[in-house]
XYZ file of N, CA and C in Angstrom:
678
model
N 20.599 25.551 -8.779
C 19.708 25.810 -9.789
C 20.498 26.289 -11.179
N 19.866 25.929 -12.307
C 20.459 26.034 -13.487
C 20.783 27.601 -13.654
N 21.963 27.976 -14.286
C 22.060 29.275 -14.676
C 21.024 29.982 -15.324
N 20.539 31.239 -15.209
C 19.797 32.025 -15.970
C 20.518 32.800 -16.994
N 20.411 32.788 -18.250
C 21.012 33.241 -19.367
C 20.419 34.676 -19.667
N 21.147 35.800 -19.650
C 20.768 37.070 -19.684
C 21.062 37.901 -20.927
N 20.400 38.268 -21.909
C 20.611 39.335 -22.942
C 20.580 40.689 -22.649
N 21.661 41.329 -22.411
C 21.611 42.813 -22.493
C 21.502 43.519 -23.581
N 20.303 44.414 -23.619
C 20.091 45.174 -24.871
C 20.251 46.769 -24.682
N 21.453 47.184 -24.899
C 21.530 48.429 -24.413
C 22.517 49.267 -25.495
N 22.365 50.637 -25.981
C 23.384 51.029 -26.803
C 24.493 51.903 -26.243
N 24.341 52.219 -24.822
C 25.331 53.083 -24.360
C 26.533 51.963 -23.677
N 27.704 52.011 -24.206
C 28.807 51.120 -23.790
C 29.048 51.158 -22.304
N 28.981 52.381 -21.697
C 29.087 52.374 -20.201
C 27.978 51.762 -19.420
N 26.772 51.922 -19.917
C 25.783 51.102 -19.002
C 25.810 49.642 -19.479
N 26.346 49.047 -20.673
C 26.381 47.927 -20.931
C 27.217 47.400 -19.916
N 28.413 47.956 -19.544
C 29.635 47.341 -18.914
C 28.953 47.194 -17.400
N 28.079 48.407 -17.012
C 27.561 48.363 -15.605
C 26.773 47.242 -15.455
N 25.875 46.884 -16.531
C 24.902 45.721 -16.404
C 25.699 44.408 -16.208
N 26.673 44.331 -17.061
C 27.472 43.254 -17.185
C 28.039 42.874 -15.809
N 28.741 43.930 -15.165
C 29.410 43.751 -14.054
C 28.421 43.573 -12.986
N 27.375 44.040 -12.940
C 26.410 43.714 -11.804
C 25.879 42.537 -11.959
N 25.424 41.929 -13.170
C 25.187 40.440 -13.358
C 26.186 39.360 -12.943
N 27.544 39.750 -12.929
C 28.608 38.955 -12.732
C 28.612 38.812 -11.059
N 27.920 39.702 -10.463
C 28.024 39.703 -8.904
C 26.953 38.978 -8.112
N 26.073 38.352 -9.117
C 24.843 37.847 -8.751
C 24.922 36.147 -8.947
N 24.678 35.558 -8.285
C 25.022 33.955 -8.276
C 23.870 33.456 -9.323
N 24.154 32.615 -10.339
C 23.245 31.853 -10.946
C 22.750 32.693 -12.127
N 23.445 33.691 -12.479
C 23.086 34.652 -13.563
C 24.403 34.552 -14.486
N 24.036 34.733 -15.908
C 25.371 34.868 -16.751
C 24.988 35.581 -18.159
N 25.719 36.458 -18.323
C 25.709 37.447 -19.733
C 25.679 36.487 -20.862
N 24.533 36.162 -21.530
C 24.491 35.458 -22.761
C 25.182 36.317 -23.971
N 24.745 37.254 -24.113
C 25.224 38.338 -25.220
C 24.770 39.910 -24.773
N 25.381 40.811 -25.567
C 25.058 42.160 -25.455
C 24.577 42.669 -26.797
N 23.482 43.124 -26.817
C 22.916 43.771 -28.296
C 23.048 45.243 -28.033
N 23.495 45.750 -29.277
C 23.688 47.276 -29.256
C 22.548 47.908 -29.715
N 21.619 47.440 -30.205
C 20.000 47.994 -30.776
C 19.157 47.015 -30.592
N 17.809 47.465 -30.968
C 16.702 46.362 -31.125
C 16.810 45.386 -32.020
N 17.456 45.897 -33.263
C 17.240 44.626 -34.468
C 18.270 43.716 -34.036
N 19.466 44.167 -33.557
C 20.536 43.165 -33.216
C 19.891 42.183 -32.067
N 19.052 42.910 -31.089
C 18.503 42.017 -29.990
C 17.714 40.821 -30.468
N 16.885 41.192 -31.594
C 16.090 40.146 -31.963
C 16.620 38.874 -32.749
N 17.890 39.386 -33.361
C 18.647 38.400 -33.907
C 19.376 37.510 -32.743
N 19.811 38.191 -31.814
C 20.438 37.312 -30.640
C 19.507 36.348 -29.664
N 18.402 36.968 -29.721
C 17.128 36.032 -29.137
C 17.185 34.625 -29.761
N 17.060 34.544 -30.939
C 17.002 33.391 -31.890
C 18.473 32.522 -31.657
N 19.653 33.497 -31.464
C 20.614 32.606 -31.533
C 21.212 32.026 -30.108
N 21.011 32.804 -29.129
C 21.364 32.544 -27.701
C 20.147 31.949 -26.892
N 18.791 31.998 -27.259
C 17.790 31.743 -26.555
C 17.841 32.029 -24.966
N 18.236 33.359 -24.448
C 18.315 33.671 -22.989
C 16.920 33.560 -22.322
N 16.881 33.406 -21.061
C 15.490 33.194 -20.203
C 15.126 34.639 -19.952
N 16.043 35.636 -19.948
C 15.771 37.089 -19.452
C 16.418 38.120 -20.327
N 15.754 39.066 -20.614
C 16.206 40.281 -21.339
C 16.192 41.485 -20.596
N 17.448 42.111 -20.572
C 17.566 43.522 -19.847
C 17.531 44.785 -20.983
N 16.273 45.372 -21.126
C 15.975 46.022 -22.306
C 15.930 47.441 -22.171
N 16.755 48.282 -22.908
C 16.575 49.645 -22.879
C 15.409 50.210 -23.765
N 15.038 51.553 -23.939
C 14.073 51.821 -24.464
C 14.440 52.734 -25.682
N 15.395 53.981 -25.402
C 15.849 54.834 -26.133
C 17.058 54.074 -27.170
N 16.718 53.789 -28.295
C 17.791 53.058 -29.142
C 17.619 53.410 -30.547
N 18.877 53.338 -31.279
C 18.629 53.460 -32.795
C 18.049 52.368 -33.449
N 17.592 52.424 -34.658
C 17.280 51.384 -35.457
C 15.938 50.657 -34.952
N 15.703 50.272 -33.751
C 14.615 49.831 -33.184
C 14.470 50.067 -31.756
N 13.443 50.721 -31.228
C 13.559 51.220 -29.870
C 12.810 50.037 -29.084
N 13.202 50.192 -27.663
C 12.907 49.047 -26.703
C 11.401 48.567 -26.772
N 10.514 49.427 -26.958
C 9.278 49.083 -26.859
C 8.781 48.272 -28.148
N 9.360 48.523 -29.161
C 9.076 48.121 -30.400
C 9.751 46.554 -30.402
N 10.771 46.405 -29.684
C 11.251 45.183 -29.426
C 10.621 44.198 -28.597
N 10.063 44.773 -27.420
C 9.036 43.971 -26.526
C 7.989 43.595 -27.274
N 7.230 44.472 -28.156
C 6.034 44.113 -28.847
C 6.358 42.851 -30.035
N 7.407 43.006 -30.470
C 8.076 41.835 -31.458
C 8.135 40.763 -30.779
N 8.711 40.741 -29.545
C 8.955 39.543 -28.730
C 7.698 38.907 -28.437
N 6.752 39.737 -27.923
C 5.252 39.055 -27.809
C 4.692 38.385 -29.067
N 4.824 39.300 -30.141
C 4.128 38.893 -31.365
C 4.800 37.482 -31.802
N 6.276 37.253 -31.666
C 6.573 35.995 -32.120
C 6.379 34.773 -31.003
N 5.979 35.277 -29.901
C 5.770 34.354 -28.843
C 7.097 33.834 -28.325
N 8.321 34.467 -28.222
C 9.609 34.246 -27.613
C 9.184 33.815 -26.209
N 9.833 32.650 -25.989
C 9.818 32.221 -24.233
C 10.936 32.914 -23.718
N 10.663 34.405 -23.472
C 11.607 35.097 -22.600
C 10.900 36.077 -21.792
N 11.417 36.217 -20.710
C 10.902 37.411 -19.567
C 11.708 38.627 -19.771
N 11.184 39.764 -19.683
C 11.844 41.005 -19.865
C 11.950 41.990 -19.002
N 12.732 42.634 -18.460
C 12.925 43.826 -17.605
C 13.384 45.045 -18.284
N 12.786 45.991 -18.261
C 13.130 47.265 -18.762
C 14.134 48.125 -17.809
N 15.029 48.588 -18.398
C 16.015 49.319 -17.804
C 16.174 50.813 -18.538
N 15.609 51.822 -18.102
C 15.600 52.961 -19.128
C 15.541 54.307 -18.066
N 15.898 55.369 -18.891
C 15.719 56.582 -18.344
C 14.045 57.181 -18.791
N 13.371 56.571 -19.273
C 12.067 56.923 -19.644
C 11.076 56.799 -18.465
N 10.752 57.958 -18.012
C 9.629 57.871 -16.840
C 8.302 58.307 -17.245
N 8.038 58.397 -18.497
C 6.705 58.646 -18.754
C 5.758 57.741 -18.704
N 4.422 58.115 -18.457
C 3.329 57.279 -17.990
C 3.031 56.483 -19.064
N 3.122 56.929 -20.410
C 2.649 56.088 -21.657
C 3.674 55.035 -21.871
N 4.802 55.357 -21.628
C 5.888 54.167 -21.683
C 5.591 53.272 -20.760
N 5.450 53.464 -19.458
C 5.417 52.505 -18.242
C 4.115 51.830 -18.678
N 3.026 52.464 -19.008
C 1.663 51.670 -19.225
C 1.730 50.681 -20.302
N 2.693 51.087 -21.337
C 2.874 50.177 -22.522
C 3.584 48.917 -21.987
N 4.793 49.231 -21.321
C 5.400 48.046 -20.796
C 4.756 47.095 -19.998
N 4.051 47.694 -19.223
C 3.267 46.623 -18.192
C 2.194 46.003 -19.108
N 1.491 46.414 -20.131
C 0.600 45.914 -20.901
C 1.124 44.687 -21.766
N 2.588 44.928 -22.178
C 3.224 44.013 -22.851
C 4.064 43.043 -21.927
N 3.838 43.064 -20.731
C 4.526 41.929 -19.874
C 5.648 41.930 -19.133
N 6.196 43.265 -19.025
C 7.458 43.214 -18.361
C 7.386 43.045 -16.812
N 8.290 42.348 -16.209
C 8.173 41.683 -15.043
C 8.992 42.834 -13.998
N 9.560 43.642 -14.513
C 10.004 44.768 -13.519
C 10.644 46.043 -14.548
N 10.500 47.183 -13.943
C 10.958 48.453 -14.649
C 11.782 49.191 -13.729
N 13.082 49.161 -14.182
C 13.951 49.929 -13.382
C 14.498 51.451 -14.029
N 14.446 52.343 -13.421
C 14.710 53.753 -14.056
C 15.827 54.192 -13.731
N 16.897 54.567 -14.709
C 18.107 54.984 -14.844
C 18.158 56.468 -14.313
N 19.139 56.763 -13.351
C 20.196 55.780 -13.019
C 19.869 54.866 -11.807
N 20.329 53.864 -11.623
C 19.840 52.897 -10.461
C 21.034 52.357 -9.799
N 20.759 51.792 -8.648
C 21.880 51.243 -7.782
C 21.937 49.912 -8.050
N 23.127 49.139 -7.417
C 23.276 47.801 -7.540
C 22.201 46.977 -6.661
N 21.784 47.690 -5.538
C 20.757 46.945 -4.676
C 19.494 46.736 -5.433
N 18.869 47.863 -6.182
C 17.628 47.758 -6.819
C 17.734 46.893 -8.046
N 18.905 46.709 -8.609
C 19.067 45.747 -9.902
C 19.186 44.264 -9.436
N 19.888 44.035 -8.031
C 19.942 42.715 -7.529
C 18.585 42.247 -7.211
N 17.812 43.129 -6.516
C 16.518 42.815 -5.959
C 15.575 42.401 -7.210
N 15.621 42.931 -8.334
C 14.934 42.465 -9.340
C 15.210 41.194 -10.017
N 16.329 40.939 -10.073
C 17.079 39.811 -10.699
C 16.755 38.449 -9.454
N 16.882 38.738 -8.295
C 16.588 37.744 -7.370
C 15.134 37.358 -7.267
N 14.342 38.524 -7.433
C 12.876 38.296 -7.444
C 12.744 37.265 -8.614
N 13.272 37.705 -9.775
C 12.808 36.932 -11.129
C 13.315 35.503 -10.848
N 14.376 35.111 -10.246
C 14.976 33.962 -9.868
C 13.844 33.116 -9.150
N 13.516 33.732 -7.991
C 12.619 33.273 -7.252
C 11.246 32.620 -7.951
N 10.860 33.560 -8.536
C 9.643 33.451 -9.402
C 9.714 32.147 -10.272
N 10.868 32.188 -10.995
C 11.101 31.191 -11.984
C 11.251 29.623 -11.230
N 11.757 29.839 -10.184
C 12.099 28.578 -9.442
C 10.692 27.791 -8.984
N 9.945 28.895 -8.267
C 8.665 28.596 -7.788
C 7.735 28.128 -8.988
N 7.712 28.647 -10.085
C 6.924 28.100 -11.366
C 7.389 26.857 -11.795
N 8.814 26.579 -11.645
C 9.135 25.253 -12.400
C 9.122 24.164 -11.398
N 8.973 24.359 -10.075
C 9.040 23.471 -9.116
C 7.468 23.095 -8.385
N 6.459 23.691 -8.739
C 5.045 23.653 -8.534
C 4.118 23.388 -9.551
N 3.167 22.347 -9.148
C 2.145 22.212 -10.187
C 0.751 22.988 -9.824
N 0.791 23.314 -8.675
C -0.623 24.188 -8.334
C -0.082 25.248 -7.103
N -0.813 26.263 -7.074
C -0.632 27.426 -6.296
C -1.651 27.690 -5.256
N -1.440 28.137 -4.265
C -2.423 28.786 -3.038
C -2.376 30.383 -3.361
N -3.368 30.922 -3.206
C -3.393 32.532 -3.320
C -2.205 33.092 -2.802
N -1.847 32.746 -1.526
C -0.616 33.409 -1.032
C 0.756 33.291 -1.623
N 0.819 32.107 -2.216
C 1.948 31.796 -3.011
C 2.038 32.758 -4.339
N 1.042 32.886 -4.938
C 0.875 34.014 -6.029
C 1.160 35.249 -5.668
N 0.570 35.608 -4.547
C 0.835 37.040 -3.892
C 2.300 37.207 -3.874
N 2.787 36.291 -3.358
C 4.377 36.536 -2.855
C 5.128 36.520 -4.275
N 4.892 35.720 -5.369
C 5.559 35.797 -6.468
C 5.356 37.101 -7.372
N 3.896 37.535 -7.087
C 3.599 38.783 -7.987
C 3.636 40.111 -7.131
N 4.299 39.860 -5.781
C 4.584 40.992 -5.194
C 3.102 41.866 -4.665
N 2.269 40.872 -4.493
C 0.869 41.555 -4.266
C 0.785 41.360 -2.618
N 0.556 42.460 -2.022
C 0.272 42.720 -0.593
C -0.954 42.597 -0.336
N -1.401 41.913 0.814
C -2.679 41.950 1.455
C -2.627 42.604 2.661
N -3.825 42.989 3.201
C -3.895 43.718 4.551
C -3.742 42.813 5.535
N -3.870 41.716 5.479
C -3.736 40.646 6.432
C -2.151 40.265 6.401
N -1.194 40.575 5.541
C 0.066 40.186 5.524
C 0.896 41.273 6.211
N 1.715 40.702 7.284
C 2.270 41.617 7.965
C 3.444 42.446 7.474
N 3.522 43.777 7.562
C 4.594 44.680 6.933
C 6.046 44.052 7.735
N 6.942 43.967 6.801
C 8.437 43.605 7.352
C 8.726 44.910 7.937
N 9.624 44.883 8.975
C 10.311 45.971 9.650
C 11.036 46.713 8.590
N 11.306 48.075 9.019
C 12.088 48.702 8.198
C 13.389 48.431 7.743
N 13.916 48.355 6.644
C 15.233 47.790 6.349
C 15.309 46.430 5.731
N 14.311 45.537 6.001
C 13.903 44.316 5.189
C 13.215 44.355 4.226
N 13.363 43.602 3.093
C 12.442 43.407 2.078
C 12.273 41.855 1.823
N 11.178 41.698 1.071
C 10.587 40.388 1.062
C 11.525 39.499 0.141
N 12.138 40.237 -1.103
C 13.035 39.324 -1.832
C 14.022 38.733 -1.208
N 14.928 39.614 -0.503
C 16.052 39.225 0.469
C 15.596 37.944 1.507
N 14.324 38.373 2.141
C 13.970 37.397 3.160
C 13.654 36.022 2.494
N 12.880 36.072 1.290
C 12.649 34.739 0.762
C 13.996 34.290 0.406
N 15.137 34.986 -0.068
C 16.410 34.202 -0.501
C 16.859 33.496 0.798
N 16.949 34.403 1.832
C 17.354 33.906 3.199
C 16.713 32.476 3.549
N 15.306 32.540 3.595
C 14.449 31.344 4.149
C 14.767 30.156 3.031
N 15.027 30.498 1.603
C 15.158 29.293 0.782
C 16.467 28.691 1.101
N 17.524 29.576 1.362
C 18.918 28.966 1.631
C 18.833 28.016 2.986
N 18.383 28.633 3.895
C 17.939 27.918 5.288
C 17.480 26.551 5.115
N 16.238 26.706 4.252
C 15.463 25.455 4.016
C 16.418 24.452 3.381
N 17.051 24.572 2.476
C 17.576 23.705 1.699
C 18.919 23.256 2.311
N 19.510 24.062 3.179
C 20.834 23.806 3.897
C 20.559 23.693 5.417
N 19.723 22.720 5.718
C 19.165 22.489 6.977
C 20.144 22.173 8.173
N 21.132 23.136 8.602
C 22.124 22.797 9.607
C 22.133 24.295 10.120
N 22.864 24.265 11.422
C 23.070 25.504 12.041
C 23.969 26.444 11.344
N 23.775 27.596 11.291
C 24.721 28.544 10.533
C 24.829 30.017 11.421
N 25.921 30.481 11.348
C 26.211 31.814 11.904
C 25.774 32.854 10.940
N 25.805 33.981 11.342
C 25.255 35.212 10.426
C 26.508 35.389 9.411
N 27.698 35.234 9.715
C 28.895 35.497 9.003
C 28.772 34.348 7.765
N 28.513 33.226 8.275
C 28.327 31.952 7.043
C 27.109 32.281 6.207
N 26.067 32.800 6.707
C 24.873 33.016 5.803
C 25.333 34.139 4.762
N 25.986 35.091 5.385
C 26.333 36.379 4.415
C 27.142 35.983 3.394
N 28.091 35.030 3.567
C 29.048 34.584 2.474
C 28.221 33.714 1.600
N 27.342 32.900 1.815
C 26.653 32.028 1.057
C 25.669 32.775 0.335
N 24.938 33.721 0.713
C 23.737 34.335 0.053
C 24.239 35.558 -0.473
N 25.201 36.221 -0.092
C 25.827 37.392 -0.816
C 25.349 38.576 -0.576
N 25.148 38.716 0.997
C 24.905 40.081 1.935
C 25.746 40.251 2.807
N 25.619 41.533 3.360
C 26.484 41.881 4.537
C 26.191 41.218 5.716
N 27.224 40.868 6.743
C 27.124 40.186 7.612
C 25.984 40.927 8.666
N 25.899 42.160 8.836
C 25.254 42.857 9.756
C 23.815 42.675 9.127
N 23.385 42.634 7.946
C 22.187 42.437 7.202
C 21.702 41.059 7.410
N 22.525 40.138 7.175
C 22.283 38.695 7.604
C 21.841 38.464 8.864
N 22.281 39.016 9.914
C 22.017 39.054 11.410
C 20.681 39.599 11.456
N 20.228 40.830 10.930
C 18.970 41.386 10.862
C 18.133 40.306 10.501
N 18.233 39.825 9.423
C 17.218 38.828 8.914
C 16.902 37.721 9.758
N 18.305 36.965 10.230
C 18.257 35.888 11.452
C 17.454 36.340 12.366
N 17.752 37.313 13.085
C 16.944 37.829 14.320
C 15.510 37.880 14.161
N 14.980 38.505 12.936
C 13.642 38.638 12.720
C 12.908 37.373 12.534
N 13.743 36.353 11.706
C 12.905 34.935 11.639
C 13.087 34.139 12.970
N 13.999 34.490 13.790
C 14.095 34.092 15.094
C 13.031 34.286 16.181
N 12.691 35.801 15.779
C 11.640 36.312 16.564
C 10.259 35.801 16.067
N 10.115 35.390 14.850
C 8.782 34.708 14.393
C 8.909 33.333 14.545
N 9.889 32.712 15.106
C 10.079 31.248 15.461
C 10.159 30.402 14.201
N 10.708 30.916 13.103
C 10.983 30.456 11.744
C 12.394 29.644 11.971
N 13.256 30.158 12.828
C 14.491 29.470 12.773
C 14.757 29.394 14.491
N 15.341 28.457 14.742
C 15.779 28.115 16.109
C 17.338 28.375 16.450
N 17.614 28.917 17.685
C 18.802 29.588 18.042
C 19.434 28.739 19.141
N 20.713 28.412 18.703
C 21.515 27.830 19.720
C 22.891 28.624 19.966
N 23.497 28.812 21.248
C 24.771 29.662 21.564
C 25.942 28.825 21.436
N 26.846 29.152 20.982
C 28.226 28.301 20.848
C 29.114 29.015 21.799
N 29.573 28.279 22.807
C 30.634 29.107 23.561
C 31.933 28.698 23.332
N 32.724 29.654 23.166
C 34.105 29.339 23.006
C 34.997 29.723 24.519
N 36.192 29.601 24.235
C 37.010 29.841 25.470
C 37.295 31.276 25.969
N 36.888 32.314 25.032
C 36.846 33.583 25.344
C 35.880 34.192 24.492
N 35.539 35.544 24.905
C 34.613 36.393 24.178
C 33.218 35.985 24.350
N 32.271 36.785 23.582
C 30.961 36.593 23.736
C 30.663 34.993 22.982
N 29.381 34.398 23.338
C 28.922 33.329 22.660
C 28.566 33.687 21.159
N 28.788 32.702 20.301
C 28.268 32.846 18.967
C 26.833 32.288 18.697
N 26.008 33.106 17.982
C 24.862 32.757 17.814
C 24.666 31.805 16.421
N 23.964 30.678 16.480
C 23.870 29.858 15.369
C 22.364 29.696 15.220
N 21.851 29.535 13.935
C 20.548 29.556 13.535
C 20.127 28.587 12.595
N 19.012 27.802 12.739
C 18.526 26.510 11.839
C 17.233 26.800 11.700
N 16.930 26.602 10.422
C 15.505 26.470 10.000
C 14.522 25.463 10.619
N 13.437 26.083 11.047
C 12.473 25.010 11.722
C 11.253 24.683 10.948
N 10.677 25.882 10.320
C 9.376 25.634 9.722
C 9.138 26.698 8.759
N 8.163 26.678 7.684
C 7.969 27.882 6.546
C 7.717 29.151 7.396
N 7.750 30.116 6.657
C 7.367 31.511 7.151
C 5.765 31.381 6.898
């Protein structure tokens, strides 16, 4: 997949570095630029033309909500995730009204940050590769849950599950949990939990590879869509 260019808009150097470092850990994302305030962000939008903006709210010269409104006013072809300490209802409501795709409250952990970017990546990929959608496709993209949709077991989330399934679909051979963890960027024990869940749902087939000593190695291969 083509790299997703990200513009970080943040006035705190420490948070800038955290965002930059977190992005560097996620495959297919690259920092296009870092803006120290809202006015600078609007200039960099024209210069770098990123696909995604990580936007703070509390900034000098021009606050994040004003930047978001200006982005929509000029019709910039960019998506926005708010990363802010602002937890007020008014700000959240305004952000949703102006089309943010996610809202992360500071302080945040890498896992939440990564989930937001991976969901965005999955959404972009589906929107670019399909001409028409079924309702269940849109529900998955927009994180809408239906009563008819089975809840995932505790500790599993839909974004990572989609990532695992997508990798297995496009690399249709047998994989160990170790191989999957290295390719997808998750812990081996986490990879095994998702593979066991998919095996239970008959989405992957399982084969045992016996060596000369020790326990057999479980290998998994995609069979059909979830």
